[in-house]
Amino acid sequence: MNQTITILPMTAGHVPAIAAIERACFPDPWSETSLAEELHVPSAVFLTALIQGQVAGYMGAHHLGDCAYVCNVAVSPVYRGRGVASKLIEAHIVRAGQAGLHEISLEVRTSNTAARALYEKSGFIRLGTRPNFYDNPRENAEIYTLYLNKVNPSVI
């Protein structure tokens, strides 16, 4: 099924559906209130993926200085396997580059092999591990960074 994925900035109208995706995807989901508050945070860049007008997923990040830190990427179980997360990441990479940022960083559960593969496919490199970073359940996080200026940090 070939459906167009549209990426837009998150609006207040998207928040209830995004909160429902949070509840379906995470053991400690963000509340509707927390998500809505991000609409008023100057550093926040939250993107929504729509398929046929329905919220299929979202990605949240904060742009601080010349770096972006990804808070969450989540896709509704109904829309998984359709490239939604890839489109969200691609759109954020473009926006970060247009904003003059030099890198995008994130943490991901060690056990989340699908997400790790997606980040690696998108050009992120694994820099290390944060032991016991996550609760519920307790788990390590892998640290990934994408360098937008294409400089290899290992030679600096």
PDB file of N, CA and C in Angstrom, residues 58-118:
ATOM      1  N   TYR A  58       5.402  10.809  15.240  1.00  0.00           N
ATOM      2  CA  TYR A  58       5.962  12.131  15.519  1.00  0.00           C
ATOM      3  C   TYR A  58       7.408  11.994  15.944  1.00  0.00           C
ATOM      4  N   MET A  59       8.100  13.119  15.892  1.00  0.00           N
ATOM      5  CA  MET A  59       9.488  13.201  16.345  1.00  0.00           C
ATOM      6  C   MET A  59       9.648  14.524  17.070  1.00  0.00           C
ATOM      7  N   GLY A  60      10.274  14.471  18.241  1.00  0.00           N
ATOM      8  CA  GLY A  60      10.524  15.685  19.003  1.00  0.00           C
ATOM      9  C   GLY A  60      12.005  15.873  19.227  1.00  0.00           C
ATOM     10  N   ALA A  61      12.458  17.115  19.100  1.00  0.00           N
ATOM     11  CA  ALA A  61      13.862  17.436  19.338  1.00  0.00           C
ATOM     12  C   ALA A  61      13.960  18.840  19.907  1.00  0.00           C
ATOM     13  N   HIS A  62      15.125  19.132  20.461  1.00  0.00           N
ATOM     14  CA  HIS A  62      15.433  20.479  20.930  1.00  0.00           C
ATOM     15  C   HIS A  62      16.710  20.925  20.238  1.00  0.00           C
ATOM     16  N   HIS A  63      16.675  22.126  19.670  1.00  0.00           N
ATOM     17  CA  HIS A  63      17.844  22.712  19.033  1.00  0.00           C
ATOM     18  C   HIS A  63      18.480  23.668  20.034  1.00  0.00           C
ATOM     19  N   LEU A  64      19.680  23.321  20.465  1.00  0.00           N
ATOM     20  CA  LEU A  64      20.392  24.108  21.472  1.00  0.00           C
ATOM     21  C   LEU A  64      21.789  24.408  20.958  1.00  0.00           C
ATOM     22  N   GLY A  65      22.086  25.682  20.783  1.00  0.00           N
ATOM     23  CA  GLY A  65      23.375  26.051  20.206  1.00  0.00           C
ATOM     24  C   GLY A  65      23.454  25.510  18.791  1.00  0.00           C
ATOM     25  N   ASP A  66      24.521  24.771  18.489  1.00  0.00           N
ATOM     26  CA  ASP A  66      24.650  24.202  17.141  1.00  0.00           C
ATOM     27  C   ASP A  66      24.336  22.705  17.124  1.00  0.00           C
ATOM     28  N   CYS A  67      23.615  22.247  18.168  1.00  0.00           N
ATOM     29  CA  CYS A  67      23.285  20.824  18.280  1.00  0.00           C
ATOM     30  C   CYS A  67      21.780  20.627  18.426  1.00  0.00           C
ATOM     31  N   ALA A  68      21.333  19.458  17.995  1.00  0.00           N
ATOM     32  CA  ALA A  68      19.950  19.041  18.240  1.00  0.00           C
ATOM     33  C   ALA A  68      20.001  17.796  19.096  1.00  0.00           C
ATOM     34  N   TYR A  69      19.080  17.706  20.026  1.00  0.00           N
ATOM     35  CA  TYR A  69      18.945  16.514  20.851  1.00  0.00           C
ATOM     36  C   TYR A  69      17.543  15.953  20.617  1.00  0.00           C
ATOM     37  N   VAL A  70      17.477  14.719  20.138  1.00  0.00           N
ATOM     38  CA  VAL A  70      16.196  14.080  19.851  1.00  0.00           C
ATOM     39  C   VAL A  70      15.624  13.519  21.146  1.00  0.00           C
ATOM     40  N   CYS A  71      14.399  13.934  21.472  1.00  0.00           N
ATOM     41  CA  CYS A  71      13.702  13.459  22.670  1.00  0.00           C
ATOM     42  C   CYS A  71      13.000  12.130  22.397  1.00  0.00           C
ATOM     43  N   ASN A  72      12.269  12.071  21.299  1.00  0.00           N
ATOM     44  CA  ASN A  72      11.473  10.884  20.982  1.00  0.00           C
ATOM     45  C   ASN A  72      11.201  10.793  19.492  1.00  0.00           C
ATOM     46  N   VAL A  73      11.111   9.560  19.051  1.00  0.00           N
ATOM     47  CA  VAL A  73      10.574   9.232  17.736  1.00  0.00           C
ATOM     48  C   VAL A  73       9.599   8.094  18.000  1.00  0.00           C
ATOM     49  N   ALA A  74       8.358   8.256  17.579  1.00  0.00           N
ATOM     50  CA  ALA A  74       7.359   7.217  17.826  1.00  0.00           C
ATOM     51  C   ALA A  74       6.405   7.123  16.641  1.00  0.00           C
ATOM     52  N   VAL A  75       6.063   5.884  16.306  1.00  0.00           N
ATOM     53  CA  VAL A  75       5.123   5.622  15.222  1.00  0.00           C
ATOM     54  C   VAL A  75       4.015   4.741  15.775  1.00  0.00           C
ATOM     55  N   SER A  76       2.785   5.095  15.459  1.00  0.00           N
ATOM     56  CA  SER A  76       1.646   4.283  15.876  1.00  0.00           C
ATOM     57  C   SER A  76       1.821   2.858  15.379  1.00  0.00           C
ATOM     58  N   PRO A  77       1.511   1.861  16.216  1.00  0.00           N
ATOM     59  CA  PRO A  77       1.618   0.465  15.766  1.00  0.00           C
ATOM     60  C   PRO A  77       0.851   0.203  14.464  1.00  0.00           C
ATOM     61  N   VAL A  78      -0.224   0.928  14.230  1.00  0.00           N
ATOM     62  CA  VAL A  78      -1.030   0.760  13.015  1.00  0.00           C
ATOM     63  C   VAL A  78      -0.248   1.140  11.762  1.00  0.00           C
ATOM     64  N   TYR A  79       0.695   2.069  11.882  1.00  0.00           N
ATOM     65  CA  TYR A  79       1.409   2.605  10.719  1.00  0.00           C
ATOM     66  C   TYR A  79       2.862   2.146  10.621  1.00  0.00           C
ATOM     67  N   ARG A  80       3.280   1.235  11.443  1.00  0.00           N
ATOM     68  CA  ARG A  80       4.672   0.770  11.395  1.00  0.00           C
ATOM     69  C   ARG A  80       4.939   0.007  10.099  1.00  0.00           C
ATOM     70  N   GLY A  81       6.200   0.068   9.676  1.00  0.00           N
ATOM     71  CA  GLY A  81       6.604  -0.628   8.467  1.00  0.00           C
ATOM     72  C   GLY A  81       6.301   0.119   7.179  1.00  0.00           C
ATOM     73  N   ARG A  82       5.907   1.382   7.281  1.00  0.00           N
ATOM     74  CA  ARG A  82       5.559   2.183   6.099  1.00  0.00           C
ATOM     75  C   ARG A  82       6.555   3.309   5.840  1.00  0.00           C
ATOM     76  N   GLY A  83       7.655   3.351   6.589  1.00  0.00           N
ATOM     77  CA  GLY A  83       8.660   4.384   6.380  1.00  0.00           C
ATOM     78  C   GLY A  83       8.402   5.683   7.105  1.00  0.00           C
ATOM     79  N   VAL A  84       7.470   5.666   8.060  1.00  0.00           N
ATOM     80  CA  VAL A  84       7.119   6.892   8.778  1.00  0.00           C
ATOM     81  C   VAL A  84       8.310   7.433   9.568  1.00  0.00           C
ATOM     82  N   ALA A  85       8.969   6.589  10.334  1.00  0.00           N
ATOM     83  CA  ALA A  85      10.107   7.047  11.139  1.00  0.00           C
ATOM     84  C   ALA A  85      11.227   7.578  10.252  1.00  0.00           C
ATOM     85  N   SER A  86      11.487   6.905   9.144  1.00  0.00           N
ATOM     86  CA  SER A  86      12.522   7.374   8.211  1.00  0.00           C
ATOM     87  C   SER A  86      12.206   8.765   7.690  1.00  0.00           C
ATOM     88  N   LYS A  87      10.963   9.005   7.322  1.00  0.00           N
ATOM     89  CA  LYS A  87      10.555  10.319   6.805  1.00  0.00           C
ATOM     90  C   LYS A  87      10.694  11.397   7.875  1.00  0.00           C
ATOM     91  N   LEU A  88      10.330  11.061   9.115  1.00  0.00           N
ATOM     92  CA  LEU A  88      10.476  12.021  10.204  1.00  0.00           C
ATOM     93  C   LEU A  88      11.941  12.382  10.414  1.00  0.00           C
ATOM     94  N   ILE A  89      12.805  11.373  10.433  1.00  0.00           N
ATOM     95  CA  ILE A  89      14.232  11.620  10.646  1.00  0.00           C
ATOM     96  C   ILE A  89      14.807  12.432   9.492  1.00  0.00           C
ATOM     97  N   GLU A  90      14.468  12.057   8.255  1.00  0.00           N
ATOM     98  CA  GLU A  90      14.938  12.814   7.085  1.00  0.00           C
ATOM     99  C   GLU A  90      14.511  14.278   7.175  1.00  0.00           C
ATOM    100  N   ALA A  91      13.258  14.514   7.522  1.00  0.00           N
ATOM    101  CA  ALA A  91      12.743  15.883   7.611  1.00  0.00           C
ATOM    102  C   ALA A  91      13.475  16.670   8.700  1.00  0.00           C
ATOM    103  N   HIS A  92      13.753  16.020   9.813  1.00  0.00           N
ATOM    104  CA  HIS A  92      14.462  16.720  10.879  1.00  0.00           C
ATOM    105  C   HIS A  92      15.898  17.011  10.482  1.00  0.00           C
ATOM    106  N   ILE A  93      16.548  16.088   9.804  1.00  0.00           N
ATOM    107  CA  ILE A  93      17.924  16.323   9.346  1.00  0.00           C
ATOM    108  C   ILE A  93      17.962  17.547   8.429  1.00  0.00           C
ATOM    109  N   VAL A  94      17.008  17.653   7.526  1.00  0.00           N
ATOM    110  CA  VAL A  94      16.941  18.805   6.624  1.00  0.00           C
ATOM    111  C   VAL A  94      16.754  20.089   7.429  1.00  0.00           C
ATOM    112  N   ARG A  95      15.816  20.088   8.363  1.00  0.00           N
ATOM    113  CA  ARG A  95      15.562  21.291   9.172  1.00  0.00           C
ATOM    114  C   ARG A  95      16.784  21.669  10.005  1.00  0.00           C
ATOM    115  N   ALA A  96      17.446  20.678  10.580  1.00  0.00           N
ATOM    116  CA  ALA A  96      18.641  20.952  11.386  1.00  0.00           C
ATOM    117  C   ALA A  96      19.743  21.559  10.517  1.00  0.00           C
ATOM    118  N   GLY A  97      19.918  21.036   9.320  1.00  0.00           N
ATOM    119  CA  GLY A  97      20.910  21.587   8.401  1.00  0.00           C
ATOM    120  C   GLY A  97      20.569  23.013   8.002  1.00  0.00           C
ATOM    121  N   GLN A  98      19.298  23.271   7.714  1.00  0.00           N
ATOM    122  CA  GLN A  98      18.858  24.621   7.346  1.00  0.00           C
ATOM    123  C   GLN A  98      19.054  25.601   8.501  1.00  0.00           C
ATOM    124  N   ALA A  99      18.969  25.097   9.728  1.00  0.00           N
ATOM    125  CA  ALA A  99      19.153  25.945  10.907  1.00  0.00           C
ATOM    126  C   ALA A  99      20.631  26.148  11.242  1.00  0.00           C
ATOM    127  N   GLY A 100      21.525  25.512  10.483  1.00  0.00           N
ATOM    128  CA  GLY A 100      22.954  25.673  10.694  1.00  0.00           C
ATOM    129  C   GLY A 100      23.520  24.814  11.808  1.00  0.00           C
ATOM    130  N   LEU A 101      22.775  23.803  12.228  1.00  0.00           N
ATOM    131  CA  LEU A 101      23.266  22.923  13.285  1.00  0.00           C
ATOM    132  C   LEU A 101      24.382  22.024  12.758  1.00  0.00           C
ATOM    133  N   HIS A 102      25.247  21.583  13.665  1.00  0.00           N
ATOM    134  CA  HIS A 102      26.374  20.736  13.289  1.00  0.00           C
ATOM    135  C   HIS A 102      26.178  19.275  13.638  1.00  0.00           C
ATOM    136  N   GLU A 103      25.291  18.997  14.595  1.00  0.00           N
ATOM    137  CA  GLU A 103      25.094  17.596  14.962  1.00  0.00           C
ATOM    138  C   GLU A 103      23.718  17.373  15.559  1.00  0.00           C
ATOM    139  N   ILE A 104      23.287  16.103  15.468  1.00  0.00           N
ATOM    140  CA  ILE A 104      22.046  15.643  16.075  1.00  0.00           C
ATOM    141  C   ILE A 104      22.400  14.427  16.907  1.00  0.00           C
ATOM    142  N   SER A 105      22.014  14.437  18.184  1.00  0.00           N
ATOM    143  CA  SER A 105      22.321  13.319  19.076  1.00  0.00           C
ATOM    144  C   SER A 105      21.047  12.756  19.681  1.00  0.00           C
ATOM    145  N   LEU A 106      21.142  11.498  20.097  1.00  0.00           N
ATOM    146  CA  LEU A 106      20.007  10.828  20.723  1.00  0.00           C
ATOM    147  C   LEU A 106      20.489   9.614  21.495  1.00  0.00           C
ATOM    148  N   GLU A 107      19.623   9.113  22.356  1.00  0.00           N
ATOM    149  CA  GLU A 107      19.833   7.837  23.030  1.00  0.00           C
ATOM    150  C   GLU A 107      18.721   6.894  22.600  1.00  0.00           C
ATOM    151  N   VAL A 108      19.044   5.611  22.541  1.00  0.00           N
ATOM    152  CA  VAL A 108      18.061   4.594  22.179  1.00  0.00           C
ATOM    153  C   VAL A 108      18.347   3.352  23.021  1.00  0.00           C
ATOM    154  N   ARG A 109      17.289   2.663  23.404  1.00  0.00           N
ATOM    155  CA  ARG A 109      17.471   1.437  24.188  1.00  0.00           C
ATOM    156  C   ARG A 109      18.360   0.456  23.430  1.00  0.00           C
ATOM    157  N   THR A 110      19.270  -0.182  24.153  1.00  0.00           N
ATOM    158  CA  THR A 110      20.158  -1.165  23.551  1.00  0.00           C
ATOM    159  C   THR A 110      19.358  -2.262  22.848  1.00  0.00           C
ATOM    160  N   SER A 111      18.231  -2.656  23.410  1.00  0.00           N
ATOM    161  CA  SER A 111      17.424  -3.738  22.842  1.00  0.00           C
ATOM    162  C   SER A 111      16.604  -3.326  21.616  1.00  0.00           C
ATOM    163  N   ASN A 112      16.532  -2.030  21.320  1.00  0.00           N
ATOM    164  CA  ASN A 112      15.700  -1.561  20.211  1.00  0.00           C
ATOM    165  C   ASN A 112      16.496  -1.644  18.905  1.00  0.00           C
ATOM    166  N   THR A 113      16.660  -2.863  18.426  1.00  0.00           N
ATOM    167  CA  THR A 113      17.494  -3.092  17.244  1.00  0.00           C
ATOM    168  C   THR A 113      16.910  -2.454  15.986  1.00  0.00           C
ATOM    169  N   ALA A 114      15.593  -2.396  15.870  1.00  0.00           N
ATOM    170  CA  ALA A 114      14.977  -1.769  14.690  1.00  0.00           C
ATOM    171  C   ALA A 114      15.316  -0.282  14.640  1.00  0.00           C
ATOM    172  N   ALA A 115      15.189   0.407  15.764  1.00  0.00           N
ATOM    173  CA  ALA A 115      15.502   1.838  15.800  1.00  0.00           C
ATOM    174  C   ALA A 115      16.994   2.073  15.567  1.00  0.00           C
ATOM    175  N   ARG A 116      17.821   1.243  16.173  1.00  0.00           N
ATOM    176  CA  ARG A 116      19.266   1.399  15.982  1.00  0.00           C
ATOM    177  C   ARG A 116      19.638   1.236  14.511  1.00  0.00           C
ATOM    178  N   ALA A 117      19.046   0.260  13.853  1.00  0.00           N
ATOM    179  CA  ALA A 117      19.312   0.049  12.421  1.00  0.00           C
ATOM    180  C   ALA A 117      18.852   1.254  11.603  1.00  0.00           C
ATOM    181  N   LEU A 118      17.707   1.809  11.957  1.00  0.00           N
ATOM    182  CA  LEU A 118      17.189   2.984  11.261  1.00  0.00           C
ATOM    183  C   LEU A 118      18.134   4.176  11.423  1.00  0.00           C
TER     184      LEU A 118
END
